[in-house]
PDB file of C-alpha atoms in Angstrom:
ATOM      1  CA  VAL E   1      77.557 110.366  98.208  1.00  0.00           C
ATOM      2  CA  ARG E   2      74.967 108.423  96.230  1.00  0.00           C
ATOM      3  CA  ALA E   3      75.606 105.236  98.201  1.00  0.00           C
ATOM      4  CA  LEU E   4      75.163 107.103 101.472  1.00  0.00           C
ATOM      5  CA  ALA E   5      71.900 108.680 100.330  1.00  0.00           C
ATOM      6  CA  ASP E   6      70.560 105.431  98.845  1.00  0.00           C
ATOM      7  CA  GLY E   7      71.486 103.452 101.951  1.00  0.00           C
ATOM      8  CA  LEU E   8      69.798 105.911 104.279  1.00  0.00           C
ATOM      9  CA  THR E   9      66.632 106.335 102.246  1.00  0.00           C
ATOM     10  CA  ALA E  10      65.711 102.690 101.708  1.00  0.00           C
ATOM     11  CA  GLY E  11      62.009 102.353 102.507  1.00  0.00           C
ATOM     12  CA  MET E  12      61.310 106.096 102.594  1.00  0.00           C
ATOM     13  CA  HIS E  13      58.699 107.833 100.514  1.00  0.00           C
ATOM     14  CA  GLU E  14      60.087 109.053  97.171  1.00  0.00           C
ATOM     15  CA  ALA E  15      59.766 112.716  98.149  1.00  0.00           C
ATOM     16  CA  TRP E  16      61.914 112.154 101.238  1.00  0.00           C
ATOM     17  CA  GLN E  17      64.391 110.031  99.265  1.00  0.00           C
ATOM     18  CA  ASN E  18      64.798 112.906  96.814  1.00  0.00           C
ATOM     19  CA  GLY E  19      65.196 115.362  99.679  1.00  0.00           C
ATOM     20  CA  VAL E  20      67.946 113.308 101.323  1.00  0.00           C
ATOM     21  CA  ARG E  21      69.703 112.774  97.976  1.00  0.00           C
ATOM     22  CA  GLU E  22      69.533 116.498  97.266  1.00  0.00           C
ATOM     23  CA  ALA E  23      70.926 117.277 100.726  1.00  0.00           C
ATOM     24  CA  ALA E  24      73.773 114.797 100.159  1.00  0.00           C
ATOM     25  CA  ARG E  25      74.602 116.375  96.802  1.00  0.00           C
ATOM     26  CA  SER E  26      74.038 119.982  97.896  1.00  0.00           C
ATOM     27  CA  HIS E  27      77.789 120.733  98.077  1.00  0.00           C
ATOM     28  CA  SER E  28      79.011 118.237  95.475  1.00  0.00           C
ATOM     29  CA  ALA E  29      80.318 120.971  93.159  1.00  0.00           C
ATOM     30  CA  GLU E  30      82.534 122.313  95.956  1.00  0.00           C
ATOM     31  CA  LEU E  31      83.871 118.937  97.149  1.00  0.00           C
ATOM     32  CA  PRO E  32      86.725 118.481  94.622  1.00  0.00           C
ATOM     33  CA  ARG E  33      88.088 121.985  95.269  1.00  0.00           C
ATOM     34  CA  LEU E  34      87.836 121.640  99.049  1.00  0.00           C
ATOM     35  CA  LEU E  35      89.369 118.171  99.099  1.00  0.00           C
ATOM     36  CA  SER E  36      92.178 119.313  96.828  1.00  0.00           C
ATOM     37  CA  ALA E  37      92.895 122.309  99.032  1.00  0.00           C
ATOM     38  CA  GLU E  38      92.889 120.214 102.214  1.00  0.00           C
ATOM     39  CA  LEU E  39      95.122 117.491 100.806  1.00  0.00           C
ATOM     40  CA  SER E  40      97.566 119.884  99.155  1.00  0.00           C
ATOM     41  CA  GLU E  41      98.261 121.432 102.567  1.00  0.00           C
ATOM     42  CA  ILE E  42      99.647 118.162 103.902  1.00  0.00           C
ATOM     43  CA  ALA E  43     101.406 116.924 100.762  1.00  0.00           C
ATOM     44  CA  PRO E  44     105.098 116.429 101.490  1.00  0.00           C
ATOM     45  CA  ARG E  45     107.587 118.662  99.710  1.00  0.00           C
ATOM     46  CA  LEU E  46     109.466 116.633  97.135  1.00  0.00           C
ATOM     47  CA  ASP E  47     112.525 118.890  97.132  1.00  0.00           C
ATOM     48  CA  ARG E  48     113.175 118.425 100.857  1.00  0.00           C
ATOM     49  CA  VAL E  49     116.371 116.498 101.629  1.00  0.00           C
ATOM     50  CA  PRO E  50     117.028 115.506 105.253  1.00  0.00           C
ATOM     51  CA  VAL E  51     120.305 116.730 106.757  1.00  0.00           C
ATOM     52  CA  TRP E  52     121.413 113.199 107.563  1.00  0.00           C
ATOM     53  CA  TRP E  53     121.299 112.345 103.840  1.00  0.00           C
ATOM     54  CA  ARG E  54     123.896 115.045 103.174  1.00  0.00           C
ATOM     55  CA  LEU E  55     126.050 113.749 106.030  1.00  0.00           C
ATOM     56  CA  LEU E  56     125.719 110.248 104.662  1.00  0.00           C
ATOM     57  CA  LEU E  57     126.767 111.480 101.223  1.00  0.00           C
ATOM     58  CA  VAL E  58     129.927 113.014 102.728  1.00  0.00           C
ATOM     59  CA  TRP E  59     130.590 109.733 104.563  1.00  0.00           C
ATOM     60  CA  GLN E  60     130.202 107.723 101.359  1.00  0.00           C
ATOM     61  CA  TYR E  61     132.537 110.043  99.442  1.00  0.00           C
ATOM     62  CA  LEU E  62     135.070 109.685 102.263  1.00  0.00           C
ATOM     63  CA  LEU E  63     134.833 105.893 101.981  1.00  0.00           C
ATOM     64  CA  VAL E  64     135.340 106.100  98.196  1.00  0.00           C
ATOM     65  CA  LEU E  65     138.385 108.322  98.682  1.00  0.00           C
ATOM     66  CA  LEU E  66     139.821 105.916 101.261  1.00  0.00           C
ATOM     67  CA  PHE E  67     139.209 102.996  98.893  1.00  0.00           C
ATOM     68  CA  LEU E  68     140.933 104.804  96.012  1.00  0.00           C
ATOM     69  CA  ALA E  69     143.810 105.824  98.288  1.00  0.00           C
ATOM     70  CA  GLY E  70     144.181 102.196  99.379  1.00  0.00           C
ATOM     71  CA  ILE E  71     144.213 100.988  95.769  1.00  0.00           C
ATOM     72  CA  ALA E  72     146.809 103.652  94.889  1.00  0.00           C
ATOM     73  CA  TRP E  73     148.930 102.692  97.908  1.00  0.00           C
ATOM     74  CA  LEU E  74     148.666  99.003  97.018  1.00  0.00           C
ATOM     75  CA  GLY E  75     149.591  99.757  93.391  1.00  0.00           C
ATOM     76  CA  THR E  76     152.547 101.849  94.504  1.00  0.00           C
ATOM     77  CA  ALA E  77     153.736  99.091  96.845  1.00  0.00           C
ATOM     78  CA  LEU E  78     153.458  96.552  94.029  1.00  0.00           C
ATOM     79  CA  ALA E  79     155.228  98.738  91.486  1.00  0.00           C
ATOM     80  CA  TYR E  80     158.063 100.009  93.694  1.00  0.00           C
ATOM     81  CA  GLY E  81     158.326  97.280  96.322  1.00  0.00           C
ATOM     82  CA  VAL E  82     157.639  94.067  94.425  1.00  0.00           C
ATOM     83  CA  PHE E  83     158.523  94.865  90.799  1.00  0.00           C
ATOM     84  CA  GLU E  84     161.172  97.502  91.725  1.00  0.00           C
ATOM     85  CA  ALA E  85     160.064  99.940  89.017  1.00  0.00           C
ATOM     86  CA  GLY E  86     162.295 102.631  90.474  1.00  0.00           C
ATOM     87  CA  THR E  87     162.744 104.583  93.655  1.00  0.00           C
ATOM     88  CA  LEU E  88     160.216 106.772  95.340  1.00  0.00           C
ATOM     89  CA  PRO E  89     161.062 110.385  96.211  1.00  0.00           C
ATOM     90  CA  PRO E  90     162.338 111.009  99.745  1.00  0.00           C
ATOM     91  CA  GLY E  91     159.535 110.991 102.318  1.00  0.00           C
ATOM     92  CA  LEU E  92     157.273 108.710 100.228  1.00  0.00           C
ATOM     93  CA  GLU E  93     159.297 105.496 100.666  1.00  0.00           C
ATOM     94  CA  VAL E  94     156.677 104.155 103.091  1.00  0.00           C
ATOM     95  CA  PHE E  95     154.246 103.751 100.149  1.00  0.00           C
ATOM     96  CA  GLY E  96     156.636 101.380  98.402  1.00  0.00           C
ATOM     97  CA  GLU E  97     157.232  99.018 101.340  1.00  0.00           C
ATOM     98  CA  THR E  98     155.874  95.523 100.778  1.00  0.00           C
ATOM     99  CA  ALA E  99     155.357  95.050 104.526  1.00  0.00           C
ATOM    100  CA  SER E 100     152.460  97.536 104.373  1.00  0.00           C
ATOM    101  CA  MET E 101     150.567  95.555 101.696  1.00  0.00           C
ATOM    102  CA  PRO E 102     148.585  93.282 104.073  1.00  0.00           C
ATOM    103  CA  TRP E 103     147.552  96.304 106.178  1.00  0.00           C
ATOM    104  CA  VAL E 104     146.543  98.277 103.125  1.00  0.00           C
ATOM    105  CA  GLY E 105     144.574  95.261 101.856  1.00  0.00           C
ATOM    106  CA  LEU E 106     142.859  95.034 105.248  1.00  0.00           C
ATOM    107  CA  MET E 107     142.051  98.736 105.038  1.00  0.00           C
ATOM    108  CA  ILE E 108     140.539  98.283 101.572  1.00  0.00           C
ATOM    109  CA  VAL E 109     138.398  95.350 102.714  1.00  0.00           C
ATOM    110  CA  SER E 110     137.366  97.284 105.853  1.00  0.00           C
ATOM    111  CA  VAL E 111     136.351 100.305 103.785  1.00  0.00           C
ATOM    112  CA  LEU E 112     134.274  98.067 101.502  1.00  0.00           C
ATOM    113  CA  GLY E 113     132.653  96.470 104.557  1.00  0.00           C
ATOM    114  CA  LEU E 114     131.862  99.882 106.032  1.00  0.00           C
ATOM    115  CA  GLY E 115     130.343 100.892 102.704  1.00  0.00           C
ATOM    116  CA  LEU E 116     128.151  97.803 102.701  1.00  0.00           C
ATOM    117  CA  LEU E 117     127.086  98.318 106.326  1.00  0.00           C
ATOM    118  CA  THR E 118     126.336 101.970 105.599  1.00  0.00           C
ATOM    119  CA  ALA E 119     124.208 101.035 102.586  1.00  0.00           C
ATOM    120  CA  VAL E 120     122.217  98.424 104.535  1.00  0.00           C
ATOM    121  CA  ALA E 121     121.718 100.680 107.561  1.00  0.00           C
ATOM    122  CA  SER E 122     120.712 103.629 105.363  1.00  0.00           C
ATOM    123  CA  ARG E 123     118.218 101.521 103.469  1.00  0.00           C
ATOM    124  CA  ASN E 124     116.655 100.332 106.728  1.00  0.00           C
ATOM    125  CA  VAL E 125     116.446 103.858 108.150  1.00  0.00           C
ATOM    126  CA  VAL E 126     114.879 105.158 104.923  1.00  0.00           C
ATOM    127  CA  MET E 127     112.340 102.321 104.845  1.00  0.00           C
ATOM    128  CA  LEU E 128     111.414 102.895 108.499  1.00  0.00           C
ATOM    129  CA  GLY E 129     111.132 106.655 108.001  1.00  0.00           C
ATOM    130  CA  ALA E 130     109.085 106.247 104.828  1.00  0.00           C
ATOM    131  CA  GLY E 131     106.706 103.850 106.576  1.00  0.00           C
ATOM    132  CA  ASN E 132     106.218 106.255 109.485  1.00  0.00           C
ATOM    133  CA  GLU E 133     105.688 109.190 107.117  1.00  0.00           C
ATOM    134  CA  ARG E 134     103.201 107.189 105.034  1.00  0.00           C
ATOM    135  CA  ASP E 135     101.218 106.249 108.154  1.00  0.00           C
ATOM    136  CA  ARG E 136     101.216 109.850 109.404  1.00  0.00           C
ATOM    137  CA  LEU E 137     100.103 111.195 106.021  1.00  0.00           C
ATOM    138  CA  GLU E 138      97.374 108.568 105.723  1.00  0.00           C
ATOM    139  CA  ARG E 139      96.015 109.412 109.185  1.00  0.00           C
ATOM    140  CA  GLU E 140      96.041 113.129 108.418  1.00  0.00           C
ATOM    141  CA  MET E 141      94.455 112.609 104.984  1.00  0.00           C
ATOM    142  CA  ARG E 142      91.682 110.483 106.463  1.00  0.00           C
ATOM    143  CA  ARG E 143      91.084 113.062 109.190  1.00  0.00           C
ATOM    144  CA  ARG E 144      90.846 115.935 106.701  1.00  0.00           C
ATOM    145  CA  VAL E 145      88.698 114.021 104.201  1.00  0.00           C
ATOM    146  CA  GLY E 146      86.436 112.997 107.084  1.00  0.00           C
ATOM    147  CA  ALA E 147      86.111 116.602 108.238  1.00  0.00           C
ATOM    148  CA  VAL E 148      85.197 117.800 104.728  1.00  0.00           C
ATOM    149  CA  ALA E 149      82.764 114.903 104.234  1.00  0.00           C
ATOM    150  CA  SER E 150      81.166 115.590 107.591  1.00  0.00           C
ATOM    151  CA  ALA E 151      80.700 119.294 106.925  1.00  0.00           C
ATOM    152  CA  MET E 152      79.679 119.055 103.281  1.00  0.00           C
ATOM    153  CA  VAL E 153      77.725 115.763 103.099  1.00  0.00           C
ATOM    154  CA  ILE E 154      76.905 114.231 106.483  1.00  0.00           C
ATOM    155  CA  GLU E 155      75.596 117.368 108.223  1.00  0.00           C
ATOM    156  CA  PRO E 156      73.160 118.326 105.412  1.00  0.00           C
ATOM    157  CA  VAL E 157      71.912 114.732 105.286  1.00  0.00           C
ATOM    158  CA  GLU E 158      71.516 114.646 109.073  1.00  0.00           C
ATOM    159  CA  ARG E 159      69.512 117.891 108.972  1.00  0.00           C
ATOM    160  CA  GLU E 160      67.203 116.383 106.335  1.00  0.00           C
ATOM    161  CA  LEU E 161      66.824 113.185 108.374  1.00  0.00           C
ATOM    162  CA  VAL E 162      65.938 115.244 111.458  1.00  0.00           C
ATOM    163  CA  ARG E 163      63.251 116.991 109.399  1.00  0.00           C
ATOM    164  CA  TYR E 164      62.010 113.555 108.247  1.00  0.00           C
ATOM    165  CA  ASN E 165      61.821 112.259 111.826  1.00  0.00           C
ATOM    166  CA  GLU E 166      60.113 115.435 113.050  1.00  0.00           C
ATOM    167  CA  PHE E 167      57.573 115.208 110.244  1.00  0.00           C
ATOM    168  CA  TYR E 168      56.662 111.592 110.984  1.00  0.00           C
ATOM    169  CA  SER E 169      56.621 112.234 114.741  1.00  0.00           C
ATOM    170  CA  ALA E 170      54.174 115.090 114.202  1.00  0.00           C
ATOM    171  CA  LEU E 171      52.145 112.954 111.822  1.00  0.00           C
ATOM    172  CA  ARG E 172      51.907 110.164 114.430  1.00  0.00           C
ATOM    173  CA  GLY E 173      50.873 112.758 117.017  1.00  0.00           C
ATOM    174  CA  VAL E 174      48.084 113.987 114.761  1.00  0.00           C
ATOM    175  CA  ARG E 175      46.851 110.460 114.054  1.00  0.00           C
ATOM    176  CA  GLY E 176      46.715 109.816 117.536  1.00  0.00           C
TER     177      GLY E 176
END
């Protein structure tokens, strides 16, 4: 506010400099409250969680369960198929077959790969979304701060400058 007033009043008579400075500061007590109110309206809610985050969480838990199931299957195949620790109950013999071990290993590696791809893709989507949100918030903040500054600082200064110009125009008209 001071820089604006000082920049505009360079070369003016002291009385007019004081008038412009006073006009610039005329609403300075209200500015913090108004700016705070304007900016708090657009502040993002911190407790808001996008729906896709919840879906992603379910997906990640599913991948963890598949990984653990694969490890359990592989352990069962090792214990009952390779080391012959005993016999599996009827209907569960498939988990002890050594022929399934390469497929279960492939499943485990695939699940880990899907987890990695999910993490990388999620990170990229979050970064892109955060960048877009930051840009939107910055534009809106600048717009609102500009509107408050215009109404509370610029317009009073402009009115005082119009009075200054009218005064000197009338003075030149009188002189002749």
